[in-house]
């Protein structure tokens, strides 16, 4: 068990920059999620930690040891791949036993350890089968068992759930969380799915274009986004980003309606961020601003109202018993405690 | 006129010409006919040889389908003056040793081409492939002169070297195809799990590519076994192989078709066996890459 430290890590392929001079400290026993859209450098970062990719520049430490020049096998990490990376010619037992065998574990220890790992992922009845005979979820469990059969310093998981169907992903996510809490081993987890990041992580590093945009707990990145990118990336539905200005301490829409009090200096151009949850929906005339409903969606647990806000469309979450129709007029109010202002030029948060 | 509705329907059905079902039947008949023709064209010589090999010298010139079969031809070809046994031994050694060297070397080359970024990789691959298109007749003279100077004429070693040159490009390309089909993630998983590169190759790549290696090996064996032109020019007595040995049966008394056929069967028999093996693994090898 160990912390992982990245210092000024850079990966370039010719002119293309995969990871741009990033530093990151991952604590012992921490579950850190690297989150971002595809091509943001999250997988590259993980592959450099695993030793499958050589950094162009910078330093990688696992524990006290600089591992830049170590082969993958000498780094004492275990990795779970998106496509499982199972050995199709071996049985499940042999798949799980492989890391032990290749590292010269005494023969009499192998069987009980494989059984224990298989038990932890509920695979005991399939040990004699080949990967071909298993479903996607079972294959991913095999990959997990192969990772936990040893006690490595660090777990690396590269989008392990993204090949599973939606329902299975939710159950596997819970199993993964349960397992990681039980094992207490430093874990680095790569995903583009913000729900996975929110639910699994101790801390999340949101990445874009090879740069970490924000590093924080799920609470922090959800409730205190550092910039427009993080604000727009985290949350479902995505945070509403409304153009306007600040005049006399109030947010004013591009249409000229003075709306809500904000604690920010006057500015001719700002972006107001507000989550659908933080907008109250009321009958016409009873809120801050009357708007026309563009679409009304009932998800069962809540209602989503897409409303026409000047030239923009904004999503508000309503009570699950609310019933409205397209083109109805409703009134929305903003909760002034949960508003975020951003500089439209730099994308940075304007803190109060 | 009073006709029942049923016969009306039947009439209209007949009038509308060929139905879909009939079309299918006609196309099936046509296909079967073409396949039958192809089979007859391809198999007739082989059937002829099979019969001739069991006929006596007298019977062989008559197109008799029924005759008293004899095994004496198979005895004769191994005796003086033909000694087909020597040629069989030469062919076996040359083809076998060729495969034993070609497959490991080709596997290493194919792995490198498949997994590493090499300088001038494309150029090398194209050049390797291009050697396949050089007509053998063009390079046979330099080979002859070279082998004469270093004393490799009429030796098995010489033939093995030539056959290696012939099969290697083919083997490299074929095995590369199989290794390309192995997902990179599988190898990476093995490396993270604790294997060295050599262990990855031995424990993961070779078993997964095994059907491909076997297929490539059998193809190489067949090519080396059937190789004629180089063996014809570069051997004359000691290292003569089976295909060249066939020429022995062109004697003063005419072509000894019955002996020629017996020798032909001896050449073909291993090919049939190998074809049976290859059929099973070829399909398996093709789908191996799809394992995810």
Coordinates of C-alpha atoms in Angstrom, one line a residue:
Chain A
X1 CA 0.0 0.0 0.0
X2 CA 1.3 3.3 -0.9
X3 CA 0.7 6.8 -2.1
X4 CA 1.3 7.7 -5.8
X5 CA 2.9 11.0 -6.7
X6 CA 3.0 12.5 -10.1
X7 CA 5.4 15.4 -10.6
X8 CA 5.3 17.6 -13.7
X9 CA 4.2 14.6 -15.7
X10 CA 4.1 15.2 -19.5
X11 CA 3.3 13.0 -22.4
X12 CA 3.7 14.2 -26.0
X13 CA 3.4 12.4 -29.3
X14 CA 5.1 14.8 -31.8
X15 CA 3.0 18.0 -31.6
X16 CA 0.2 16.4 -29.8
X17 CA 0.1 16.9 -26.0
X18 CA -1.6 14.0 -24.2
X19 CA -0.8 15.1 -20.6
X20 CA 0.5 18.6 -20.0
X21 CA 2.9 19.0 -17.1
X22 CA 0.6 17.7 -14.4
X23 CA 1.3 17.1 -10.7
X24 CA -0.9 15.0 -8.5
X25 CA -0.7 13.3 -5.2
X26 CA -2.8 10.3 -4.5
X27 CA -2.9 9.4 -0.9
X28 CA -2.5 6.0 0.7
X29 CA -5.7 3.9 0.5
X30 CA -7.4 6.7 -1.4
X31 CA -9.9 6.0 -4.3
X32 CA -9.0 8.6 -6.9
X33 CA -11.1 9.0 -10.0
X34 CA -9.6 10.6 -13.2
X35 CA -12.7 12.0 -14.9
X36 CA -13.0 13.6 -18.3
X37 CA -14.2 13.4 -21.9
X38 CA -12.4 11.0 -24.3
X39 CA -9.0 12.3 -25.3
X40 CA -8.5 14.3 -22.2
X41 CA -5.4 12.4 -21.1
X42 CA -6.9 10.4 -18.2
X43 CA -6.1 7.0 -19.7
X44 CA -2.6 8.1 -20.7
X45 CA -1.9 9.2 -17.2
X46 CA -3.0 5.9 -15.9
X47 CA -1.0 4.0 -18.5
X48 CA 2.1 6.0 -17.5
X49 CA 1.6 5.0 -13.9
X50 CA 1.2 1.3 -15.0
X51 CA 4.4 1.5 -17.1
X52 CA 2.6 0.8 -20.3
X53 CA 3.5 4.3 -21.7
X54 CA 6.7 6.2 -21.1
X55 CA 6.3 9.7 -19.9
X56 CA 8.0 12.4 -22.1
X57 CA 8.9 14.3 -19.0
X58 CA 8.3 14.3 -15.2
X59 CA 8.4 11.8 -12.4
X60 CA 6.2 9.0 -11.2
X61 CA 6.6 7.8 -7.6
X62 CA 4.9 4.8 -6.0
X63 CA 5.6 4.8 -2.3
X64 CA 9.1 6.1 -1.9
X65 CA 10.3 4.8 -5.2
X66 CA 10.7 6.6 -8.5
X67 CA 9.3 4.1 -11.0
X68 CA 9.9 5.9 -14.3
X69 CA 12.3 3.3 -15.5
X70 CA 10.7 0.3 -13.9
X71 CA 9.0 -2.3 -16.1
X72 CA 5.2 -2.7 -15.5
X73 CA 5.9 -6.0 -13.6
X74 CA 8.3 -4.3 -11.1
X75 CA 5.8 -1.5 -10.1
X76 CA 3.6 -3.8 -8.0
X77 CA 0.4 -2.6 -9.5
X78 CA -2.7 -4.5 -10.7
X79 CA -4.8 -3.3 -13.6
X80 CA -8.3 -3.9 -14.8
X81 CA -8.9 -3.1 -18.4
X82 CA -11.9 -1.8 -20.3
X83 CA -11.9 -4.9 -22.6
X84 CA -11.0 -7.1 -19.6
X85 CA -7.7 -8.3 -21.1
X86 CA -8.4 -11.9 -20.1
X87 CA -6.3 -14.8 -21.4
X88 CA -8.8 -16.6 -23.6
X89 CA -6.8 -19.9 -23.8
X90 CA -6.8 -20.3 -20.0
X91 CA -9.6 -21.3 -17.6
X92 CA -10.9 -18.7 -15.2
X93 CA -8.9 -20.4 -12.4
X94 CA -5.7 -20.1 -14.4
X95 CA -6.6 -16.5 -15.4
X96 CA -6.9 -15.5 -11.7
X97 CA -3.8 -17.6 -10.8
X98 CA -1.6 -16.1 -13.5
X99 CA -0.2 -13.2 -11.5
X100 CA 0.6 -15.5 -8.6
X101 CA 2.3 -18.1 -10.8
X102 CA 4.3 -15.7 -12.9
X103 CA 5.6 -14.1 -9.7
X104 CA 6.6 -17.5 -8.3
X105 CA 4.1 -17.8 -5.5
X106 CA 4.5 -21.2 -3.7
X107 CA 2.2 -23.8 -5.3
X108 CA 0.3 -24.6 -2.2
X109 CA -0.7 -21.0 -1.6
X110 CA -2.1 -20.5 -5.1
X111 CA -5.3 -22.5 -4.9
X112 CA -6.7 -21.0 -1.6
X113 CA -5.9 -17.5 -2.7
X114 CA -7.5 -18.0 -6.1
X115 CA -10.6 -19.4 -4.4
X116 CA -10.7 -16.5 -2.0
X117 CA -10.5 -13.9 -4.8
X118 CA -13.1 -15.8 -6.7
X119 CA -15.4 -15.8 -3.7
X120 CA -15.0 -12.0 -3.2
X121 CA -16.3 -11.5 -6.8
X122 CA -18.8 -14.4 -6.6
X123 CA -17.3 -16.5 -9.3
X124 CA -16.5 -19.8 -7.6
X125 CA -18.8 -21.9 -9.8
X126 CA -17.2 -20.7 -13.0
X127 CA -13.5 -21.5 -12.2
X128 CA -13.2 -24.4 -14.6
X129 CA -14.7 -22.4 -17.6
X130 CA -13.0 -20.5 -20.3
X131 CA -13.6 -16.7 -20.6
X132 CA -15.5 -17.3 -23.8
X133 CA -18.3 -19.1 -21.8
X134 CA -18.9 -16.1 -19.5
X135 CA -21.0 -13.0 -19.9
X136 CA -19.6 -9.5 -20.0
X137 CA -20.2 -8.8 -16.3
X138 CA -18.7 -12.2 -15.3
X139 CA -15.6 -11.5 -17.4
X140 CA -15.2 -8.2 -15.7
X141 CA -15.4 -10.0 -12.4
X142 CA -12.6 -12.3 -13.5
X143 CA -10.5 -9.3 -14.3
X144 CA -11.3 -7.9 -10.9
X145 CA -10.4 -11.2 -9.2
X146 CA -7.1 -11.3 -11.1
X147 CA -6.3 -7.9 -9.8
X148 CA -7.2 -8.6 -6.1
X149 CA -5.6 -12.1 -5.9
X150 CA -2.4 -10.4 -5.1
X151 CA -2.1 -7.5 -2.7
X152 CA -0.6 -4.9 -5.0
X153 CA 0.4 -1.4 -3.9
X154 CA -2.0 0.2 -6.3
X155 CA -5.1 -0.8 -8.3
X156 CA -5.5 0.8 -11.7
X157 CA -8.9 0.6 -13.3
X158 CA -9.4 1.8 -16.9
X159 CA -13.1 2.3 -17.5
X160 CA -13.9 -1.1 -16.1
X161 CA -17.6 -0.7 -16.4
X162 CA -18.0 1.0 -19.7
X163 CA -18.5 -2.2 -21.7
X164 CA -21.4 -3.4 -19.5
X165 CA -25.0 -2.6 -20.1
X166 CA -26.6 0.1 -18.1
X167 CA -28.3 -2.1 -15.5
X168 CA -25.3 -4.2 -14.9
X169 CA -23.1 -1.2 -14.6
X170 CA -25.1 0.0 -11.6
X171 CA -24.9 -3.3 -9.7
X172 CA -21.2 -3.7 -10.6
X173 CA -20.6 -0.1 -9.4
X174 CA -21.9 -1.0 -6.0
X175 CA -19.9 -4.2 -5.9
X176 CA -16.8 -2.3 -6.8
X177 CA -17.4 0.2 -4.1
X178 CA -18.0 -2.5 -1.5
X179 CA -14.9 -4.3 -2.6
X180 CA -12.7 -1.2 -2.5
X181 CA -13.9 -0.2 0.9
X182 CA -13.1 -3.8 2.1
X183 CA -9.7 -4.0 0.5
X184 CA -8.4 -0.5 1.4
X185 CA -5.8 -0.3 -1.3
X186 CA -4.9 2.9 -3.2
X187 CA -7.0 2.9 -6.3
X188 CA -6.8 5.0 -9.4
X189 CA -9.9 4.8 -11.6
X190 CA -10.4 6.2 -15.0
X191 CA -13.9 7.0 -16.3
X192 CA -15.8 9.4 -18.5
X193 CA -19.0 8.7 -16.5
X194 CA -19.5 11.4 -13.9
X195 CA -22.0 9.3 -11.9
X196 CA -19.3 6.6 -11.5
X197 CA -16.9 9.4 -10.4
X198 CA -19.3 10.9 -7.9
X199 CA -20.3 7.5 -6.4
X200 CA -17.0 5.8 -6.2
X201 CA -14.4 8.5 -5.5
X202 CA -12.8 9.8 -2.4
X203 CA -11.4 12.5 -4.6
X204 CA -12.0 13.3 -8.3
X205 CA -9.6 14.9 -10.7
X206 CA -11.5 16.4 -13.6
X207 CA -9.3 16.5 -16.7
X208 CA -9.5 18.3 -20.0
X209 CA -6.9 18.6 -22.8
X210 CA -4.3 17.0 -20.7
X211 CA -4.8 19.4 -17.8
X212 CA -6.4 18.7 -14.4
X213 CA -9.2 21.3 -14.2
X214 CA -10.1 20.6 -10.6
X215 CA -9.1 18.2 -7.9
X216 CA -11.5 17.7 -5.0
X217 CA -14.0 15.5 -3.2
X218 CA -17.2 14.7 -5.1
X219 CA -19.0 17.2 -3.0
X220 CA -16.5 19.9 -3.9
X221 CA -16.5 19.4 -7.6
X222 CA -20.3 19.2 -7.6
X223 CA -21.0 22.1 -5.2
X224 CA -18.0 24.2 -5.8
X225 CA -16.9 23.9 -9.4
X226 CA -13.7 25.7 -10.3
X227 CA -14.6 26.7 -13.8
X228 CA -17.2 26.4 -16.6
X229 CA -15.9 23.1 -17.8
X230 CA -16.2 21.3 -14.5
X231 CA -19.6 23.0 -13.9
X232 CA -20.9 21.8 -17.3
X233 CA -19.4 18.3 -17.0
X234 CA -20.6 17.3 -13.6
X235 CA -24.2 16.7 -12.9
X236 CA -27.1 15.3 -14.8
X237 CA -28.9 17.2 -16.2
X238 CA -25.9 19.4 -16.8
X239 CA -25.7 22.8 -14.9
X240 CA -27.6 25.6 -16.7
X241 CA -25.2 28.2 -18.0
X242 CA -27.0 31.5 -18.6
X243 CA -25.4 34.5 -20.3
X244 CA -26.0 37.9 -18.7
X245 CA -24.3 40.7 -16.7
X246 CA -24.0 41.9 -13.2
X247 CA -25.4 45.4 -12.5
X248 CA -25.9 46.9 -9.0
X249 CA -25.2 43.6 -7.4
X250 CA -27.9 41.8 -9.4
X251 CA -27.7 39.3 -12.2
X252 CA -29.3 40.8 -15.3
X253 CA -30.3 38.6 -18.2
X254 CA -29.4 39.5 -21.8
X255 CA -33.1 40.4 -22.2
X256 CA -32.6 43.1 -19.5
X257 CA -34.5 41.5 -16.6
X258 CA -33.0 42.2 -13.2
X259 CA -33.2 38.9 -11.6
X260 CA -31.4 37.8 -8.4
X261 CA -29.0 39.2 -6.0
X262 CA -25.4 38.0 -6.5
X263 CA -22.3 38.8 -4.5
X264 CA -20.1 39.9 -7.3
X265 CA -18.7 43.1 -8.7
X266 CA -20.5 44.7 -11.6
X267 CA -19.5 43.2 -14.9
X268 CA -20.8 43.6 -18.4
X269 CA -20.6 39.9 -19.2
X270 CA -20.8 36.9 -17.0
X271 CA -22.2 33.4 -17.2
X272 CA -24.5 32.3 -14.4
X273 CA -24.5 28.7 -13.5
X274 CA -27.5 27.1 -11.8
X275 CA -28.4 23.5 -11.3
X276 CA -31.8 22.3 -12.3
X277 CA -32.3 21.3 -8.6
X278 CA -31.7 24.8 -7.4
X279 CA -34.4 26.4 -9.5
X280 CA -37.9 26.6 -8.0
X281 CA -40.8 26.2 -10.4
X282 CA -44.0 28.1 -9.5
X283 CA -47.2 29.1 -11.2
X284 CA -47.2 32.0 -13.6
X285 CA -46.4 35.3 -11.9
X286 CA -45.5 33.8 -8.5
X287 CA -41.7 33.6 -9.2
X288 CA -38.8 35.8 -10.4
X289 CA -39.3 35.2 -14.1
X290 CA -42.1 34.0 -16.3
X291 CA -41.0 31.6 -19.0
X292 CA -42.6 29.4 -21.6
X293 CA -42.2 25.6 -21.4
X294 CA -40.3 24.2 -24.4
X295 CA -40.6 20.6 -23.3
X296 CA -42.1 18.9 -20.2
X297 CA -40.6 15.5 -19.2
X298 CA -41.8 13.2 -16.4
X299 CA -39.0 10.9 -15.3
X300 CA -41.2 9.3 -12.6
X301 CA -39.0 10.5 -9.7
X302 CA -39.2 14.1 -10.8
X303 CA -40.3 16.3 -13.6
X304 CA -37.9 18.1 -15.9
X305 CA -39.0 21.4 -17.5
X306 CA -37.0 22.7 -20.4
X307 CA -38.0 26.4 -20.6
X308 CA -37.2 29.0 -23.1
X309 CA -35.1 31.7 -21.5
X310 CA -34.6 34.4 -24.0
X311 CA -32.5 32.7 -26.7
X312 CA -31.3 30.0 -24.4
X313 CA -33.0 26.9 -23.0
X314 CA -32.8 26.1 -19.4
X315 CA -33.7 23.0 -17.5
X316 CA -35.5 23.2 -14.1
X317 CA -36.4 20.3 -11.9
X318 CA -40.0 20.3 -10.7
X319 CA -41.9 18.3 -8.1
X320 CA -42.8 14.8 -9.3
X321 CA -46.5 15.6 -9.0
X322 CA -46.2 18.7 -11.1
X323 CA -48.2 18.4 -14.4
X324 CA -47.7 21.0 -17.1
X325 CA -47.8 21.0 -20.9
X326 CA -45.7 22.3 -23.7
X327 CA -46.2 26.1 -24.2
X328 CA -47.6 26.6 -20.7
X329 CA -46.2 29.6 -18.8
X330 CA -44.5 28.9 -15.5
X331 CA -42.4 31.1 -13.2
X332 CA -39.0 30.2 -12.1
X333 CA -36.9 31.5 -9.1
X334 CA -33.2 31.0 -8.5
X335 CA -31.9 30.1 -5.1
X336 CA -29.3 32.8 -4.5
X337 CA -27.3 30.5 -2.2
X338 CA -26.5 28.1 -5.0
X339 CA -25.5 30.3 -7.9
X340 CA -22.2 30.3 -9.6
X341 CA -20.7 33.1 -11.7
X342 CA -18.1 32.5 -14.4
X343 CA -16.0 34.7 -16.5
X344 CA -17.1 33.8 -20.1
X345 CA -13.6 34.7 -21.5
X346 CA -11.4 32.5 -19.2
X347 CA -14.1 30.2 -18.0
X348 CA -12.9 30.8 -14.4
X349 CA -15.2 31.0 -11.5
X350 CA -15.9 34.5 -10.2
X351 CA -15.8 34.0 -6.4
X352 CA -17.9 36.2 -4.2
Chain B
X1 CA -68.8 -22.3 -67.5
X2 CA -68.7 -23.4 -63.9
X3 CA -65.3 -23.9 -62.5
X4 CA -64.5 -24.2 -58.9
X5 CA -62.6 -21.4 -57.2
X6 CA -59.7 -23.7 -56.4
X7 CA -59.0 -24.6 -60.0
X8 CA -59.2 -20.9 -60.9
X9 CA -56.5 -20.2 -58.4
X10 CA -54.4 -23.1 -59.7
X11 CA -54.8 -21.8 -63.3
X12 CA -53.8 -18.3 -62.4
X13 CA -50.8 -19.6 -60.5
X14 CA -49.6 -21.5 -63.5
X15 CA -50.2 -18.6 -65.8
X16 CA -48.0 -16.2 -63.8
X17 CA -44.8 -18.2 -64.8
X18 CA -42.1 -19.3 -62.5
X19 CA -42.8 -19.0 -58.8
X20 CA -40.3 -18.1 -56.1
X21 CA -40.0 -21.7 -55.0
X22 CA -39.3 -22.9 -58.5
X23 CA -36.7 -20.2 -59.0
X24 CA -34.9 -21.4 -55.9
X25 CA -35.1 -25.0 -57.1
X26 CA -33.6 -24.1 -60.5
X27 CA -30.8 -22.1 -59.0
X28 CA -30.1 -25.0 -56.7
X29 CA -29.9 -27.3 -59.6
X30 CA -27.7 -25.0 -61.5
X31 CA -25.3 -24.6 -58.6
X32 CA -25.1 -28.3 -58.0
X33 CA -24.4 -28.8 -61.7
X34 CA -21.5 -26.3 -61.7
X35 CA -20.1 -27.7 -58.5
X36 CA -20.3 -31.2 -60.0
X37 CA -18.4 -30.1 -63.1
X38 CA -15.7 -28.5 -61.0
X39 CA -15.4 -31.6 -58.9
X40 CA -15.1 -33.9 -62.0
X41 CA -12.5 -31.6 -63.6
X42 CA -10.4 -31.5 -60.4
X43 CA -10.7 -35.0 -59.3
X44 CA -10.4 -36.9 -62.6
X45 CA -6.6 -36.7 -62.7
X46 CA -6.3 -37.8 -59.1
X47 CA -8.8 -40.7 -59.6
X48 CA -6.8 -41.7 -62.7
X49 CA -3.6 -41.7 -60.8
X50 CA -5.1 -43.7 -58.0
X51 CA -6.3 -46.3 -60.4
X52 CA -3.1 -46.3 -62.4
X53 CA -1.0 -46.8 -59.2
X54 CA -2.7 -50.1 -58.6
X55 CA -2.7 -51.3 -62.2
X56 CA 0.0 -53.5 -63.8
X57 CA 2.1 -52.1 -66.6
X58 CA -0.2 -53.8 -69.1
X59 CA -3.4 -52.5 -67.7
X60 CA -2.3 -48.9 -67.3
X61 CA -2.9 -47.9 -71.0
X62 CA -6.5 -49.1 -70.9
X63 CA -9.2 -47.0 -69.4
X64 CA -10.6 -50.0 -67.5
X65 CA -12.5 -49.1 -64.4
X66 CA -12.5 -52.7 -63.2
X67 CA -9.2 -54.5 -62.9
X68 CA -7.3 -56.7 -60.4
X69 CA -5.5 -54.2 -58.2
X70 CA -1.8 -54.9 -57.4
X71 CA 0.5 -53.4 -54.9
X72 CA 3.6 -54.4 -56.8
X73 CA 4.1 -50.8 -58.1
X74 CA 4.7 -49.5 -54.6
X75 CA 7.4 -52.2 -54.1
X76 CA 9.0 -51.5 -57.4
X77 CA 9.5 -47.7 -56.9
X78 CA 11.5 -48.3 -53.8
X79 CA 13.8 -50.8 -55.5
X80 CA 16.7 -50.5 -57.9
X81 CA 17.1 -48.5 -60.0
X82 CA 14.6 -46.0 -58.6
X83 CA 15.3 -46.0 -54.9
X84 CA 12.4 -43.7 -54.2
X85 CA 13.1 -44.2 -50.5
X86 CA 16.1 -41.9 -50.7
X87 CA 14.1 -39.2 -52.4
X88 CA 11.4 -39.6 -49.8
X89 CA 13.9 -39.2 -47.1
X90 CA 15.4 -36.1 -48.8
X91 CA 12.0 -34.5 -49.2
X92 CA 11.0 -35.2 -45.6
X93 CA 14.2 -33.9 -44.2
X94 CA 14.2 -30.8 -46.4
X95 CA 10.6 -29.9 -45.8
X96 CA 10.7 -30.7 -42.1
X97 CA 13.9 -28.8 -41.3
X98 CA 12.7 -25.9 -43.4
X99 CA 9.5 -25.6 -41.2
X100 CA 11.5 -26.1 -38.0
X101 CA 13.6 -23.1 -38.7
X102 CA 11.1 -21.0 -40.6
X103 CA 8.3 -20.9 -38.0
X104 CA 10.3 -19.7 -35.0
X105 CA 12.2 -17.1 -37.0
X106 CA 9.1 -15.9 -38.8
X107 CA 7.3 -15.7 -35.4
X108 CA 9.9 -13.5 -34.0
X109 CA 9.9 -11.3 -37.0
X110 CA 6.1 -11.2 -37.1
X111 CA 5.9 -10.3 -33.4
X112 CA 8.3 -7.4 -33.9
X113 CA 6.4 -6.1 -36.9
X114 CA 3.1 -6.5 -35.1
X115 CA 4.0 -5.0 -31.7
X116 CA 7.0 -2.6 -32.1
X117 CA 7.4 0.6 -34.0
X118 CA 10.3 -0.2 -36.2
X119 CA 12.2 2.3 -38.4
X120 CA 11.2 1.6 -42.0
X121 CA 8.6 -0.9 -41.0
X122 CA 6.4 -0.5 -44.0
X123 CA 9.3 -0.5 -46.4
X124 CA 10.6 -3.7 -44.8
X125 CA 7.2 -5.4 -45.0
X126 CA 6.8 -4.4 -48.6
X127 CA 10.2 -5.6 -49.6
X128 CA 9.6 -8.9 -47.8
X129 CA 6.3 -9.3 -49.7
X130 CA 8.0 -8.2 -53.0
X131 CA 10.5 -11.1 -52.8
X132 CA 7.5 -13.4 -53.3
X133 CA 6.9 -11.9 -56.7
X134 CA 10.3 -12.5 -58.1
X135 CA 10.0 -15.3 -60.6
X136 CA 12.2 -18.2 -59.5
X137 CA 13.7 -18.7 -63.0
X138 CA 15.2 -15.2 -62.7
X139 CA 17.2 -15.9 -59.6
X140 CA 18.0 -19.5 -60.1
X141 CA 21.2 -19.0 -62.1
X142 CA 22.9 -16.8 -59.4
X143 CA 21.8 -19.4 -56.9
X144 CA 23.4 -22.1 -59.0
X145 CA 26.7 -20.2 -59.3
X146 CA 26.8 -19.3 -55.7
X147 CA 26.0 -22.9 -54.5
X148 CA 28.6 -24.3 -56.9
X149 CA 31.3 -22.0 -55.5
X150 CA 30.6 -22.8 -51.8
X151 CA 29.9 -26.5 -52.4
X152 CA 26.2 -26.5 -51.6
X153 CA 25.1 -28.0 -54.9
X154 CA 23.2 -31.3 -54.6
X155 CA 23.1 -31.0 -50.8
X156 CA 20.1 -31.0 -48.5
X157 CA 21.4 -28.0 -46.7
X158 CA 21.4 -26.1 -49.9
X159 CA 17.8 -27.0 -50.6
X160 CA 16.8 -26.1 -47.0
X161 CA 18.3 -22.7 -47.4
X162 CA 16.5 -22.1 -50.7
X163 CA 13.2 -23.3 -49.2
X164 CA 13.7 -21.1 -46.2
X165 CA 14.0 -18.1 -48.5
X166 CA 10.9 -19.2 -50.3
X167 CA 8.6 -19.7 -47.3
X168 CA 9.8 -17.0 -44.9
X169 CA 8.0 -14.0 -46.4
X170 CA 4.9 -16.0 -46.6
X171 CA 5.2 -17.2 -43.1
X172 CA 6.0 -13.8 -41.7
X173 CA 3.0 -12.2 -43.3
X174 CA 0.7 -15.0 -42.3
X175 CA 1.8 -15.2 -38.6
X176 CA 1.8 -11.4 -38.4
X177 CA -1.9 -11.5 -39.3
X178 CA -2.6 -13.9 -36.4
X179 CA -0.6 -11.9 -33.9
X180 CA -2.3 -8.7 -35.0
X181 CA -5.5 -10.4 -34.0
X182 CA -4.4 -10.8 -30.4
X183 CA -5.7 -7.8 -28.4
X184 CA -3.0 -5.6 -27.1
X185 CA -4.8 -5.4 -23.8
X186 CA -4.2 -9.1 -23.2
X187 CA -0.5 -8.6 -23.5
X188 CA -0.5 -5.5 -21.4
X189 CA -2.5 -7.3 -18.7
X190 CA 0.1 -10.0 -18.6
X191 CA 2.9 -7.5 -18.3
X192 CA 1.2 -5.7 -15.4
X193 CA 0.4 -9.1 -13.9
X194 CA 4.2 -9.6 -13.6
X195 CA 5.5 -11.1 -16.9
X196 CA 8.6 -10.2 -18.7
X197 CA 8.3 -9.7 -22.5
X198 CA 9.6 -13.2 -23.0
X199 CA 7.0 -14.6 -20.6
X200 CA 4.3 -12.7 -22.3
X201 CA 5.3 -14.2 -25.6
X202 CA 5.6 -17.7 -24.2
X203 CA 2.6 -17.7 -21.9
X204 CA 0.1 -15.5 -23.8
X205 CA 1.1 -14.9 -27.4
X206 CA 2.3 -18.3 -28.5
X207 CA -0.7 -20.3 -27.1
X208 CA -3.1 -17.7 -28.5
X209 CA -1.4 -17.8 -31.9
X210 CA -0.9 -21.5 -31.9
X211 CA -3.5 -22.4 -34.5
X212 CA -2.0 -19.7 -36.7
X213 CA 1.6 -21.1 -36.2
X214 CA 0.3 -24.6 -37.0
X215 CA -1.5 -23.4 -40.1
X216 CA 1.6 -21.4 -41.3
X217 CA 3.8 -24.4 -40.5
X218 CA 1.7 -26.8 -42.6
X219 CA 1.6 -24.3 -45.5
X220 CA 5.3 -24.0 -45.4
X221 CA 5.7 -27.7 -45.3
X222 CA 3.5 -28.1 -48.3
X223 CA 5.4 -25.4 -50.3
X224 CA 8.7 -27.0 -49.4
X225 CA 7.4 -30.5 -50.1
X226 CA 6.1 -29.6 -53.6
X227 CA 9.0 -27.3 -54.5
X228 CA 10.2 -28.3 -58.0
X229 CA 12.2 -25.8 -59.9
X230 CA 15.1 -25.1 -57.5
X231 CA 15.4 -28.8 -56.6
X232 CA 15.5 -29.6 -60.3
X233 CA 18.4 -27.2 -61.0
X234 CA 20.4 -27.5 -57.7
X235 CA 20.3 -31.3 -57.2
X236 CA 21.3 -34.2 -59.5
X237 CA 21.9 -37.3 -57.4
X238 CA 22.3 -37.1 -53.6
X239 CA 19.7 -34.5 -52.6
X240 CA 17.1 -35.3 -55.2
X241 CA 13.6 -34.8 -53.8
X242 CA 10.3 -36.6 -54.7
X243 CA 9.0 -34.2 -57.3
X244 CA 12.3 -34.5 -59.2
X245 CA 12.3 -38.2 -58.6
X246 CA 9.2 -38.5 -60.8
X247 CA 11.4 -37.9 -63.8
X248 CA 13.1 -41.2 -63.2
X249 CA 10.1 -43.0 -64.5
X250 CA 10.6 -41.6 -68.0
X251 CA 12.6 -44.6 -69.3
X252 CA 13.7 -45.8 -72.7
X253 CA 10.6 -48.1 -72.9
X254 CA 8.4 -45.0 -72.5
X255 CA 6.7 -43.4 -69.5
X256 CA 6.1 -45.9 -66.7
X257 CA 2.7 -44.5 -65.8
X258 CA 2.0 -47.2 -63.2
X259 CA 5.2 -46.4 -61.3
X260 CA 4.8 -42.7 -61.8
X261 CA 1.3 -42.9 -60.3
X262 CA 2.5 -44.9 -57.3
X263 CA 5.2 -42.3 -56.6
X264 CA 2.6 -39.6 -57.2
X265 CA 0.4 -41.1 -54.4
X266 CA 3.4 -41.2 -52.1
X267 CA 3.8 -37.5 -52.7
X268 CA 0.2 -36.7 -52.3
X269 CA -0.7 -38.7 -49.2
X270 CA 1.0 -36.5 -46.6
X271 CA -0.7 -33.5 -48.3
X272 CA -4.1 -35.0 -47.8
X273 CA -3.4 -35.7 -44.1
X274 CA -2.1 -32.1 -43.6
X275 CA -5.1 -30.7 -45.4
X276 CA -7.4 -32.4 -43.0
X277 CA -5.5 -31.0 -40.0
X278 CA -5.3 -27.5 -41.5
X279 CA -9.0 -27.4 -42.2
X280 CA -9.9 -27.7 -38.5
X281 CA -7.3 -25.1 -37.3
X282 CA -7.6 -22.7 -40.2
X283 CA -11.1 -21.8 -39.2
X284 CA -10.2 -21.7 -35.5
X285 CA -7.3 -19.5 -36.2
X286 CA -9.4 -17.1 -38.2
X287 CA -11.8 -16.6 -35.4
X288 CA -9.3 -16.5 -32.6
X289 CA -8.8 -12.8 -32.8
X290 CA -12.5 -12.2 -32.1
X291 CA -12.2 -13.4 -28.5
X292 CA -12.9 -10.4 -26.4

